[in-house]
Coordinates of N, CA and C in Angstrom, one line a residue:
M1 N 128.5 77.7 129.9 CA 127.2 77.8 129.2 C 126.2 76.9 129.9
G2 N 125.0 77.5 130.3 CA 124.0 76.8 131.0 C 123.4 75.7 130.2
L3 N 122.7 74.8 130.9 CA 122.0 73.6 130.3 C 120.9 74.2 129.4
Y4 N 120.2 75.2 129.8 CA 119.1 75.7 129.0 C 119.6 76.2 127.7
K5 N 120.7 76.9 127.7 CA 121.3 77.5 126.5 C 121.7 76.4 125.6
Q6 N 122.3 75.3 126.1 CA 122.7 74.2 125.3 C 121.5 73.5 124.7
M7 N 120.4 73.4 125.4 CA 119.2 72.7 124.9 C 118.6 73.6 123.8
H8 N 118.7 74.9 123.9 CA 118.2 75.8 122.9 C 118.8 75.6 121.6
E9 N 120.2 75.6 121.6 CA 120.9 75.3 120.3 C 120.7 73.9 119.8
L10 N 120.6 72.9 120.7 CA 120.4 71.5 120.3 C 119.0 71.4 119.6
S11 N 118.0 72.1 120.1 CA 116.7 72.1 119.5 C 116.7 72.7 118.1
I12 N 117.4 73.8 118.0 CA 117.6 74.5 116.7 C 118.4 73.6 115.7
A13 N 119.5 73.0 116.2 CA 120.3 72.1 115.4 C 119.5 70.9 114.9
K14 N 118.6 70.4 115.7 CA 117.8 69.2 115.3 C 116.9 69.7 114.1
N15 N 116.3 70.8 114.2 CA 115.4 71.3 113.2 C 116.2 71.5 111.9
I16 N 117.4 72.1 112.0 CA 118.2 72.3 110.8 C 118.6 71.0 110.2
F17 N 119.0 70.1 111.1 CA 119.4 68.7 110.6 C 118.2 68.1 109.8
D18 N 117.0 68.1 110.3 CA 115.9 67.5 109.7 C 115.6 68.2 108.3
I19 N 115.8 69.5 108.2 CA 115.6 70.2 106.9 C 116.7 69.8 105.9
V20 N 117.9 69.8 106.4 CA 119.0 69.5 105.5 C 118.9 68.0 105.0
L21 N 118.6 67.1 105.9 CA 118.4 65.7 105.6 C 117.3 65.5 104.6
K22 N 116.2 66.2 104.8 CA 115.0 66.1 103.9 C 115.4 66.6 102.5
T23 N 116.0 67.8 102.5 CA 116.4 68.4 101.2 C 117.4 67.5 100.5
A24 N 118.4 66.9 101.2 CA 119.4 66.0 100.6 C 118.7 64.8 100.0
K25 N 117.7 64.2 100.7 CA 117.0 63.0 100.2 C 116.2 63.4 98.9
E26 N 115.5 64.5 99.0 CA 114.7 65.0 97.8 C 115.5 65.2 96.6
N27 N 116.8 65.5 96.8 CA 117.7 65.7 95.6 C 118.7 64.6 95.4
N28 N 118.4 63.4 96.0 CA 119.2 62.2 95.8 C 120.7 62.4 96.2
A29 N 120.9 63.3 97.1 CA 122.3 63.5 97.5 C 122.9 62.4 98.3
E30 N 124.1 62.0 98.0 CA 124.8 61.0 98.8 C 125.6 61.5 99.9
K31 N 125.9 62.8 99.9 CA 126.7 63.4 100.9 C 126.4 64.9 100.9
V32 N 126.4 65.5 102.1 CA 126.2 66.9 102.3 C 127.6 67.4 102.7
T33 N 128.2 68.4 102.0 CA 129.5 68.8 102.3 C 129.5 70.2 102.9
K34 N 128.5 71.0 102.8 CA 128.5 72.3 103.3 C 127.0 72.7 103.7
I35 N 126.9 73.4 104.9 CA 125.7 73.9 105.3 C 125.9 75.4 105.6
S36 N 125.2 76.3 104.9 CA 125.3 77.7 105.1 C 124.0 78.2 105.8
L37 N 124.2 78.9 106.9 CA 123.1 79.4 107.7 C 123.2 80.9 107.9
K38 N 122.1 81.6 107.9 CA 122.0 83.0 108.2 C 121.2 83.1 109.5
I39 N 121.7 83.7 110.5 CA 121.1 83.7 111.8 C 121.1 85.1 112.3
G40 N 119.9 85.6 112.7 CA 119.8 87.0 113.2 C 120.4 87.2 114.6
E41 N 121.0 88.3 114.7 CA 121.7 88.6 116.0 C 120.7 88.6 117.2
F42 N 119.4 88.9 116.9 CA 118.4 89.0 117.9 C 118.1 87.6 118.5
T43 N 118.5 86.5 117.8 CA 118.2 85.2 118.3 C 119.1 84.8 119.5
S44 N 120.2 85.5 119.6 CA 121.2 85.1 120.7 C 121.7 83.7 120.6
V45 N 121.7 83.1 119.4 CA 122.2 81.8 119.2 C 123.7 81.8 119.2
S46 N 124.3 80.9 120.0 CA 125.8 80.7 120.1 C 126.2 79.9 118.9
D47 N 127.1 80.5 118.1 CA 127.7 79.8 116.9 C 128.3 78.4 117.3
Y48 N 129.1 78.5 118.4 CA 129.9 77.4 118.8 C 128.9 76.2 119.3
A49 N 127.9 76.6 120.1 CA 127.0 75.6 120.6 C 126.1 75.0 119.4
L50 N 125.7 75.8 118.5 CA 125.0 75.3 117.3 C 125.8 74.4 116.5
K51 N 127.0 74.8 116.2 CA 127.9 73.9 115.4 C 128.2 72.6 116.1
S52 N 128.5 72.7 117.4 CA 128.7 71.5 118.2 C 127.5 70.5 118.2
S53 N 126.3 71.1 118.3 CA 125.1 70.3 118.3 C 124.9 69.7 117.0
L54 N 125.1 70.4 115.9 CA 124.9 69.9 114.5 C 125.9 68.7 114.3
E55 N 127.2 68.9 114.7 CA 128.2 67.9 114.5 C 127.8 66.6 115.3
M56 N 127.3 66.8 116.5 CA 126.9 65.7 117.4 C 125.7 64.9 116.7
I57 N 124.7 65.5 116.3 CA 123.5 64.8 115.8 C 123.7 64.3 114.4
S58 N 124.7 64.8 113.6 CA 124.9 64.4 112.3 C 125.9 63.2 112.2
K59 N 126.4 62.8 113.3 CA 127.4 61.6 113.3 C 126.7 60.4 112.6
D60 N 127.5 59.8 111.8 CA 127.1 58.5 111.1 C 125.9 58.8 110.1
T61 N 125.8 60.0 109.6 CA 124.8 60.3 108.6 C 125.5 60.9 107.4
I62 N 124.7 61.2 106.3 CA 125.3 61.8 105.1 C 125.7 63.3 105.4
I63 N 125.3 63.8 106.5 CA 125.7 65.2 106.9 C 127.0 65.3 107.7
E64 N 127.4 64.1 108.2 CA 128.7 64.1 109.0 C 129.8 64.8 108.3
N65 N 130.6 65.6 109.0 CA 131.7 66.3 108.6 C 131.4 67.4 107.6
A66 N 130.2 67.8 107.4 CA 129.8 68.9 106.6 C 130.4 70.2 107.1
E67 N 130.9 71.1 106.3 CA 131.4 72.4 106.7 C 130.2 73.2 107.1
I68 N 130.2 73.9 108.2 CA 129.1 74.7 108.7 C 129.5 76.1 108.8
N69 N 128.8 76.9 107.9 CA 129.1 78.3 107.9 C 127.9 79.1 108.4
I70 N 128.2 80.0 109.4 CA 127.1 80.8 110.0 C 127.4 82.3 109.7
K71 N 126.5 82.9 109.1 CA 126.6 84.4 108.9 C 125.5 85.0 109.8
K72 N 126.0 85.9 110.7 CA 125.1 86.7 111.6 C 124.5 87.9 110.8
I73 N 123.2 88.0 110.9 CA 122.4 89.1 110.3 C 122.2 90.1 111.4
P74 N 122.6 91.3 111.2 CA 122.4 92.4 112.3 C 120.9 92.8 112.4
I75 N 120.7 93.4 113.5 CA 119.3 93.9 113.9 C 119.1 95.2 113.1
A76 N 118.2 95.2 112.2 CA 117.9 96.4 111.5 C 116.5 97.0 111.9
I77 N 116.5 98.3 112.0 CA 115.2 99.0 112.5 C 114.9 100.1 111.5
R78 N 113.6 100.5 111.6 CA 113.1 101.7 110.9 C 112.4 102.5 111.9
C79 N 112.8 103.8 112.0 CA 112.2 104.7 112.9 C 110.9 105.2 112.3
L80 N 109.8 105.1 113.1 CA 108.5 105.5 112.7 C 108.3 107.0 112.8
K81 N 109.2 107.6 113.4 CA 109.2 109.1 113.6 C 109.9 109.8 112.4
C82 N 111.2 109.5 112.3 CA 112.0 110.2 111.3 C 112.2 109.3 110.0
R83 N 111.7 108.1 110.0 CA 111.8 107.1 108.8 C 113.2 106.7 108.5
T84 N 114.2 106.9 109.4 CA 115.5 106.4 109.2 C 115.6 104.9 109.4
E85 N 116.4 104.3 108.6 CA 116.7 102.8 108.8 C 118.1 102.7 109.3
S86 N 118.3 101.9 110.4 CA 119.6 101.8 111.0 C 119.9 100.4 111.4
I87 N 121.1 100.1 111.6 CA 121.6 98.8 112.2 C 121.9 99.1 113.7
L88 N 121.3 98.3 114.5 CA 121.6 98.4 116.0 C 122.9 97.7 116.3
E89 N 123.7 98.3 117.1 CA 125.0 97.7 117.5 C 124.8 97.0 118.9
E90 N 123.8 97.4 119.6 CA 123.5 96.8 120.9 C 122.0 96.6 121.0
Y91 N 121.6 96.0 122.1 CA 120.1 95.7 122.3 C 119.5 97.0 123.0
I92 N 119.7 98.1 122.3 CA 119.1 99.3 122.8 C 118.1 99.8 121.7
F93 N 116.9 99.6 122.0 CA 115.9 99.8 120.9 C 115.3 101.2 120.9
F94 N 116.1 102.1 120.3 CA 115.6 103.4 120.0 C 116.4 103.9 118.7
C95 N 115.8 104.9 118.1 CA 116.4 105.4 116.9 C 117.7 106.2 117.2
P96 N 118.9 105.8 116.6 CA 120.1 106.5 116.9 C 120.2 107.9 116.4
I97 N 119.2 108.3 115.5 CA 119.2 109.6 115.0 C 118.4 110.6 115.8
C98 N 117.1 110.2 116.0 CA 116.2 111.1 116.7 C 115.9 110.6 118.1
E99 N 116.3 109.5 118.5 CA 116.2 108.8 119.8 C 114.7 108.4 120.1
S100 N 113.9 108.4 119.1 CA 112.5 107.9 119.3 C 112.5 106.4 119.6
V101 N 111.6 106.0 120.5 CA 111.4 104.6 120.8 C 110.4 103.9 119.9
K102 N 109.8 104.7 119.0 CA 108.8 104.2 118.1 C 109.5 103.7 116.8
I103 N 109.9 102.4 116.9 CA 110.6 101.8 115.9 C 110.0 100.5 115.5
E104 N 110.4 99.9 114.3 CA 110.0 98.6 113.9 C 111.2 97.8 113.4
L105 N 111.2 96.5 113.7 CA 112.3 95.7 113.2 C 112.0 95.4 111.7
I106 N 113.1 95.5 110.9 CA 113.0 95.2 109.5 C 113.9 94.1 109.1

């Protein structure tokens, strides 16, 4: 994994860490035991790199050792020609029904 890719996930992890810590403090939490995330497939975020980054930056905080669950959200589109909604299996952006490239992400 390249340095850029690791920095990408580290930056995302830092933002998540800040949000979780702020929310925990607002709710007077003494310990965070679980973090559940939904991440779109289109982001190309590595689960492993994100979890590793979160674990690294949460050391010696109330977030340390929290279970981190990541659910990937598929890429959904709507065809502007035939109005069909579909889930894309690959990064090929056309309607799998009518093959139109006039689509929108939903």
